[in-house]
Short mmCIF file of N, CA and C in Angstrom, two decimals:
data_model
loop_
_atom_site.label_atom_id
_atom_site.label_comp_id
_atom_site.label_asym_id
_atom_site.label_seq_id
_atom_site.Cartn_x
_atom_site.Cartn_y
_atom_site.Cartn_z
N MET W 269 2.61 30.80 19.62
CA MET W 269 3.32 29.54 19.71
C MET W 269 2.61 28.53 18.80
N ALA W 270 3.39 27.80 18.03
CA ALA W 270 2.84 26.80 17.10
C ALA W 270 2.38 25.57 17.86
N ARG W 271 1.28 25.01 17.36
CA ARG W 271 0.79 23.77 17.96
C ARG W 271 1.64 22.61 17.46
N PRO W 272 1.86 21.60 18.30
CA PRO W 272 2.62 20.43 17.84
C PRO W 272 1.85 19.71 16.74
N LEU W 273 2.60 19.13 15.82
CA LEU W 273 1.98 18.38 14.73
C LEU W 273 1.30 17.13 15.26
N ARG W 274 0.08 16.90 14.76
CA ARG W 274 -0.58 15.64 15.08
C ARG W 274 0.01 14.58 14.18
N PRO W 275 0.12 13.37 14.67
CA PRO W 275 0.71 12.31 13.84
C PRO W 275 -0.13 12.02 12.60
N LEU W 276 0.55 11.74 11.54
CA LEU W 276 -0.06 11.26 10.31
C LEU W 276 -0.64 9.88 10.61
N VAL W 277 -1.72 9.53 9.93
CA VAL W 277 -2.28 8.18 10.07
C VAL W 277 -1.94 7.41 8.81
N LEU W 278 -1.25 6.31 8.98
CA LEU W 278 -0.88 5.43 7.87
C LEU W 278 -1.95 4.35 7.74
N ALA W 279 -2.62 4.35 6.59
CA ALA W 279 -3.72 3.40 6.35
C ALA W 279 -3.16 2.10 5.79
N SER W 280 -2.18 1.54 6.49
CA SER W 280 -1.50 0.34 6.02
C SER W 280 -0.75 -0.30 7.18
N ALA W 281 -0.61 -1.60 7.11
CA ALA W 281 0.20 -2.31 8.10
C ALA W 281 1.55 -2.71 7.50
N SER W 282 1.88 -2.16 6.34
CA SER W 282 3.10 -2.53 5.63
C SER W 282 4.36 -2.19 6.43
N PRO W 283 5.20 -3.18 6.69
CA PRO W 283 6.46 -2.90 7.40
C PRO W 283 7.37 -1.95 6.62
N GLN W 284 7.34 -2.03 5.29
CA GLN W 284 8.18 -1.16 4.47
C GLN W 284 7.75 0.30 4.60
N ARG W 285 6.45 0.55 4.60
CA ARG W 285 5.97 1.93 4.73
C ARG W 285 6.26 2.48 6.13
N ARG W 286 6.12 1.64 7.14
CA ARG W 286 6.46 2.07 8.50
C ARG W 286 7.93 2.46 8.58
N ALA W 287 8.79 1.63 8.01
CA ALA W 287 10.23 1.90 8.05
C ALA W 287 10.57 3.20 7.32
N LEU W 288 9.93 3.43 6.19
CA LEU W 288 10.19 4.64 5.42
C LEU W 288 9.79 5.89 6.21
N LEU W 289 8.61 5.87 6.82
CA LEU W 289 8.17 7.02 7.60
C LEU W 289 9.08 7.25 8.81
N ARG W 290 9.50 6.18 9.46
CA ARG W 290 10.43 6.31 10.59
C ARG W 290 11.75 6.92 10.13
N GLN W 291 12.25 6.44 8.99
CA GLN W 291 13.51 6.95 8.44
C GLN W 291 13.40 8.44 8.13
N LEU W 292 12.23 8.88 7.68
CA LEU W 292 12.01 10.29 7.37
C LEU W 292 11.74 11.13 8.61
N GLY W 293 11.54 10.47 9.75
CA GLY W 293 11.27 11.19 10.99
C GLY W 293 9.85 11.73 11.09
N VAL W 294 8.93 11.12 10.35
CA VAL W 294 7.53 11.56 10.34
C VAL W 294 6.78 10.85 11.47
N PRO W 295 6.17 11.61 12.38
CA PRO W 295 5.36 10.95 13.42
C PRO W 295 4.09 10.37 12.79
N PHE W 296 3.77 9.14 13.15
CA PHE W 296 2.59 8.51 12.54
C PHE W 296 2.00 7.47 13.46
N ARG W 297 0.75 7.15 13.15
CA ARG W 297 0.04 6.04 13.79
C ARG W 297 -0.40 5.10 12.69
N ILE W 298 -0.55 3.85 13.01
CA ILE W 298 -0.99 2.86 12.03
C ILE W 298 -2.45 2.53 12.29
N VAL W 299 -3.26 2.67 11.23
CA VAL W 299 -4.66 2.27 11.28
C VAL W 299 -4.93 1.52 9.98
N PRO W 300 -4.79 0.20 9.97
CA PRO W 300 -5.02 -0.55 8.73
C PRO W 300 -6.43 -0.31 8.19
N SER W 301 -6.54 -0.25 6.88
CA SER W 301 -7.81 0.10 6.24
C SER W 301 -8.82 -1.03 6.23
N GLU W 302 -8.35 -2.25 6.11
CA GLU W 302 -9.21 -3.43 6.06
C GLU W 302 -10.19 -3.39 4.89
N VAL W 303 -9.79 -2.75 3.76
CA VAL W 303 -10.65 -2.76 2.57
C VAL W 303 -10.26 -3.93 1.68
N SER W 304 -11.20 -4.38 0.90
CA SER W 304 -10.94 -5.45 -0.06
C SER W 304 -10.04 -4.91 -1.17
N GLU W 305 -9.07 -5.71 -1.57
CA GLU W 305 -8.20 -5.31 -2.67
C GLU W 305 -8.67 -5.90 -3.99
N ALA W 306 -9.84 -6.51 -4.00
CA ALA W 306 -10.39 -7.07 -5.23
C ALA W 306 -10.72 -5.94 -6.19
N SER W 307 -10.39 -6.15 -7.46
CA SER W 307 -10.66 -5.13 -8.47
C SER W 307 -10.62 -5.77 -9.85
N ASP W 308 -11.40 -5.20 -10.76
CA ASP W 308 -11.36 -5.64 -12.16
C ASP W 308 -10.40 -4.81 -12.99
N GLU W 309 -9.76 -3.82 -12.36
CA GLU W 309 -8.85 -2.93 -13.09
C GLU W 309 -7.65 -3.71 -13.61
N ARG W 310 -7.32 -3.52 -14.88
CA ARG W 310 -6.21 -4.24 -15.51
C ARG W 310 -4.98 -3.37 -15.69
N ASP W 311 -5.12 -2.06 -15.54
CA ASP W 311 -3.99 -1.16 -15.69
C ASP W 311 -3.30 -0.99 -14.33
N PRO W 312 -2.03 -1.37 -14.20
CA PRO W 312 -1.35 -1.32 -12.90
C PRO W 312 -1.34 0.07 -12.26
N ARG W 313 -1.14 1.10 -13.06
CA ARG W 313 -1.10 2.46 -12.50
C ARG W 313 -2.46 2.87 -11.94
N ARG W 314 -3.50 2.58 -12.69
CA ARG W 314 -4.84 2.92 -12.20
C ARG W 314 -5.19 2.09 -10.98
N LEU W 315 -4.80 0.82 -11.00
CA LEU W 315 -5.11 -0.07 -9.87
C LEU W 315 -4.45 0.43 -8.59
N VAL W 316 -3.17 0.76 -8.65
CA VAL W 316 -2.47 1.17 -7.44
C VAL W 316 -3.04 2.49 -6.90
N LEU W 317 -3.41 3.41 -7.79
CA LEU W 317 -4.03 4.65 -7.34
C LEU W 317 -5.40 4.40 -6.71
N ASP W 318 -6.18 3.52 -7.34
CA ASP W 318 -7.50 3.19 -6.80
C ASP W 318 -7.40 2.54 -5.42
N LEU W 319 -6.48 1.59 -5.27
CA LEU W 319 -6.33 0.92 -3.97
C LEU W 319 -5.87 1.89 -2.89
N ALA W 320 -4.90 2.74 -3.21
CA ALA W 320 -4.40 3.71 -2.23
C ALA W 320 -5.51 4.67 -1.80
N LEU W 321 -6.30 5.13 -2.76
CA LEU W 321 -7.39 6.04 -2.45
C LEU W 321 -8.46 5.36 -1.60
N ARG W 322 -8.83 4.13 -1.96
CA ARG W 322 -9.84 3.41 -1.19
C ARG W 322 -9.39 3.20 0.26
N LYS W 323 -8.11 2.86 0.44
CA LYS W 323 -7.58 2.65 1.79
C LYS W 323 -7.62 3.95 2.59
N ALA W 324 -7.16 5.04 1.97
CA ALA W 324 -7.15 6.33 2.67
C ALA W 324 -8.56 6.78 3.02
N GLU W 325 -9.49 6.65 2.07
CA GLU W 325 -10.87 7.07 2.33
C GLU W 325 -11.52 6.24 3.45
N ALA W 326 -11.26 4.94 3.46
CA ALA W 326 -11.85 4.08 4.49
C ALA W 326 -11.39 4.49 5.88
N VAL W 327 -10.11 4.79 6.02
CA VAL W 327 -9.59 5.21 7.32
C VAL W 327 -10.04 6.62 7.66
N ALA W 328 -10.08 7.51 6.67
CA ALA W 328 -10.49 8.90 6.91
C ALA W 328 -11.94 8.97 7.40
N ARG W 329 -12.78 8.06 6.94
CA ARG W 329 -14.17 8.04 7.43
C ARG W 329 -14.22 7.71 8.93
N ARG W 330 -13.29 6.87 9.38
CA ARG W 330 -13.24 6.50 10.80
C ARG W 330 -12.47 7.52 11.64
N ARG W 331 -11.62 8.30 10.98
CA ARG W 331 -10.77 9.28 11.68
C ARG W 331 -10.92 10.66 11.03
N PRO W 332 -12.08 11.31 11.19
CA PRO W 332 -12.26 12.62 10.57
C PRO W 332 -11.26 13.64 11.10
N ASN W 333 -10.98 14.65 10.29
CA ASN W 333 -10.05 15.73 10.64
C ASN W 333 -8.64 15.22 10.93
N THR W 334 -8.26 14.17 10.23
CA THR W 334 -6.93 13.58 10.39
C THR W 334 -6.29 13.46 9.01
N LEU W 335 -5.00 13.71 8.95
CA LEU W 335 -4.27 13.53 7.70
C LEU W 335 -3.96 12.04 7.55
N VAL W 336 -4.48 11.43 6.48
CA VAL W 336 -4.35 9.99 6.27
C VAL W 336 -3.53 9.73 5.01
N LEU W 337 -2.58 8.82 5.12
CA LEU W 337 -1.77 8.40 3.98
C LEU W 337 -2.19 7.00 3.58
N GLY W 338 -2.70 6.86 2.36
CA GLY W 338 -3.01 5.55 1.80
C GLY W 338 -1.98 5.22 0.74
N ALA W 339 -1.52 4.00 0.71
CA ALA W 339 -0.51 3.60 -0.27
C ALA W 339 -0.71 2.13 -0.61
N ASP W 340 -0.19 1.74 -1.75
CA ASP W 340 -0.24 0.35 -2.14
C ASP W 340 0.90 0.09 -3.11
N THR W 341 1.18 -1.17 -3.34
CA THR W 341 2.20 -1.59 -4.29
C THR W 341 1.60 -2.65 -5.19
N VAL W 342 1.89 -2.53 -6.47
CA VAL W 342 1.43 -3.50 -7.45
C VAL W 342 2.63 -3.94 -8.27
N VAL W 343 2.72 -5.22 -8.55
CA VAL W 343 3.78 -5.76 -9.40
C VAL W 343 3.13 -6.27 -10.68
N ALA W 344 3.71 -5.86 -11.82
CA ALA W 344 3.20 -6.32 -13.12
C ALA W 344 4.36 -6.90 -13.92
N CYS W 345 4.07 -8.00 -14.59
CA CYS W 345 5.07 -8.69 -15.41
C CYS W 345 4.38 -9.21 -16.66
N ALA W 346 4.96 -8.91 -17.82
CA ALA W 346 4.42 -9.38 -19.10
C ALA W 346 2.94 -9.01 -19.26
N GLY W 347 2.61 -7.79 -18.84
CA GLY W 347 1.25 -7.30 -19.00
C GLY W 347 0.24 -7.84 -18.00
N GLU W 348 0.70 -8.59 -17.02
CA GLU W 348 -0.21 -9.17 -16.03
C GLU W 348 0.10 -8.63 -14.64
N ILE W 349 -0.95 -8.25 -13.92
CA ILE W 349 -0.79 -7.80 -12.54
C ILE W 349 -0.70 -9.04 -11.66
N LEU W 350 0.37 -9.12 -10.88
CA LEU W 350 0.56 -10.28 -10.00
C LEU W 350 -0.06 -10.00 -8.64
N GLN W 351 -0.79 -10.95 -8.15
CA GLN W 351 -1.42 -10.83 -6.84
C GLN W 351 -0.39 -11.06 -5.74
N LYS W 352 -0.72 -10.59 -4.55
CA LYS W 352 0.16 -10.84 -3.41
C LYS W 352 0.20 -12.33 -3.14
N PRO W 353 1.37 -12.86 -2.76
CA PRO W 353 1.45 -14.30 -2.52
C PRO W 353 0.55 -14.72 -1.36
N SER W 354 -0.03 -15.88 -1.52
CA SER W 354 -0.94 -16.40 -0.50
C SER W 354 -0.21 -17.17 0.60
N ASP W 355 0.98 -17.65 0.29
CA ASP W 355 1.77 -18.41 1.25
C ASP W 355 3.21 -18.47 0.75
N PRO W 356 4.14 -19.03 1.53
CA PRO W 356 5.54 -19.07 1.11
C PRO W 356 5.77 -19.79 -0.23
N ALA W 357 5.04 -20.86 -0.48
CA ALA W 357 5.20 -21.58 -1.76
C ALA W 357 4.77 -20.70 -2.93
N ASP W 358 3.71 -19.95 -2.75
CA ASP W 358 3.24 -19.03 -3.79
C ASP W 358 4.26 -17.91 -4.00
N ALA W 359 4.86 -17.42 -2.93
CA ALA W 359 5.89 -16.39 -3.04
C ALA W 359 7.08 -16.90 -3.86
N ARG W 360 7.49 -18.13 -3.62
CA ARG W 360 8.60 -18.72 -4.40
C ARG W 360 8.22 -18.83 -5.88
N ARG W 361 6.98 -19.24 -6.15
CA ARG W 361 6.51 -19.35 -7.53
C ARG W 361 6.57 -17.99 -8.23
N ILE W 362 6.11 -16.95 -7.54
CA ILE W 362 6.13 -15.61 -8.12
C ILE W 362 7.56 -15.14 -8.36
N LEU W 363 8.44 -15.36 -7.40
CA LEU W 363 9.83 -14.95 -7.56
C LEU W 363 10.50 -15.68 -8.72
N ARG W 364 10.20 -16.95 -8.90
CA ARG W 364 10.74 -17.70 -10.05
C ARG W 364 10.25 -17.08 -11.36
N ARG W 365 9.00 -16.68 -11.37
CA ARG W 365 8.43 -16.07 -12.57
C ARG W 365 9.10 -14.73 -12.89
N LEU W 366 9.42 -13.96 -11.87
CA LEU W 366 10.03 -12.65 -12.06
C LEU W 366 11.52 -12.73 -12.35
N ASN W 367 12.16 -13.79 -11.94
CA ASN W 367 13.61 -13.94 -12.05
C ASN W 367 14.09 -13.75 -13.49
N GLY W 368 14.94 -12.75 -13.70
CA GLY W 368 15.53 -12.51 -15.01
C GLY W 368 14.59 -11.84 -16.01
N ARG W 369 13.42 -11.43 -15.57
CA ARG W 369 12.45 -10.80 -16.48
C ARG W 369 12.20 -9.36 -16.05
N TRP W 370 11.92 -8.53 -17.03
CA TRP W 370 11.53 -7.16 -16.74
C TRP W 370 10.17 -7.16 -16.07
N HIS W 371 10.05 -6.39 -15.01
CA HIS W 371 8.76 -6.23 -14.36
C HIS W 371 8.71 -4.84 -13.74
N ARG W 372 7.51 -4.39 -13.44
CA ARG W 372 7.31 -3.07 -12.85
C ARG W 372 6.72 -3.22 -11.45
N VAL W 373 7.23 -2.40 -10.54
CA VAL W 373 6.72 -2.38 -9.18
C VAL W 373 6.19 -0.98 -8.91
#
């Protein structure tokens, strides 16, 4: 008889990632990583991989023998990585900057 699957551990408090895993029917638990997102990396692809790995490793150290999913999202526009908004006014400023312009998520 097969053992029941242990829930995946999501190293993020992101509502979007929770919704995606629920939609896929994946059992999971949330354990936020609480790692600093500060980085000198200027390449968006490298940055997002580095952040996801750091988050997963931080949670895996606290939860050995557990499958941990680390993920992150980075937005880049005109060669610049945009930071997460600090408040609603900052979010509006960022959205105005992105409006009508090519950007990568």
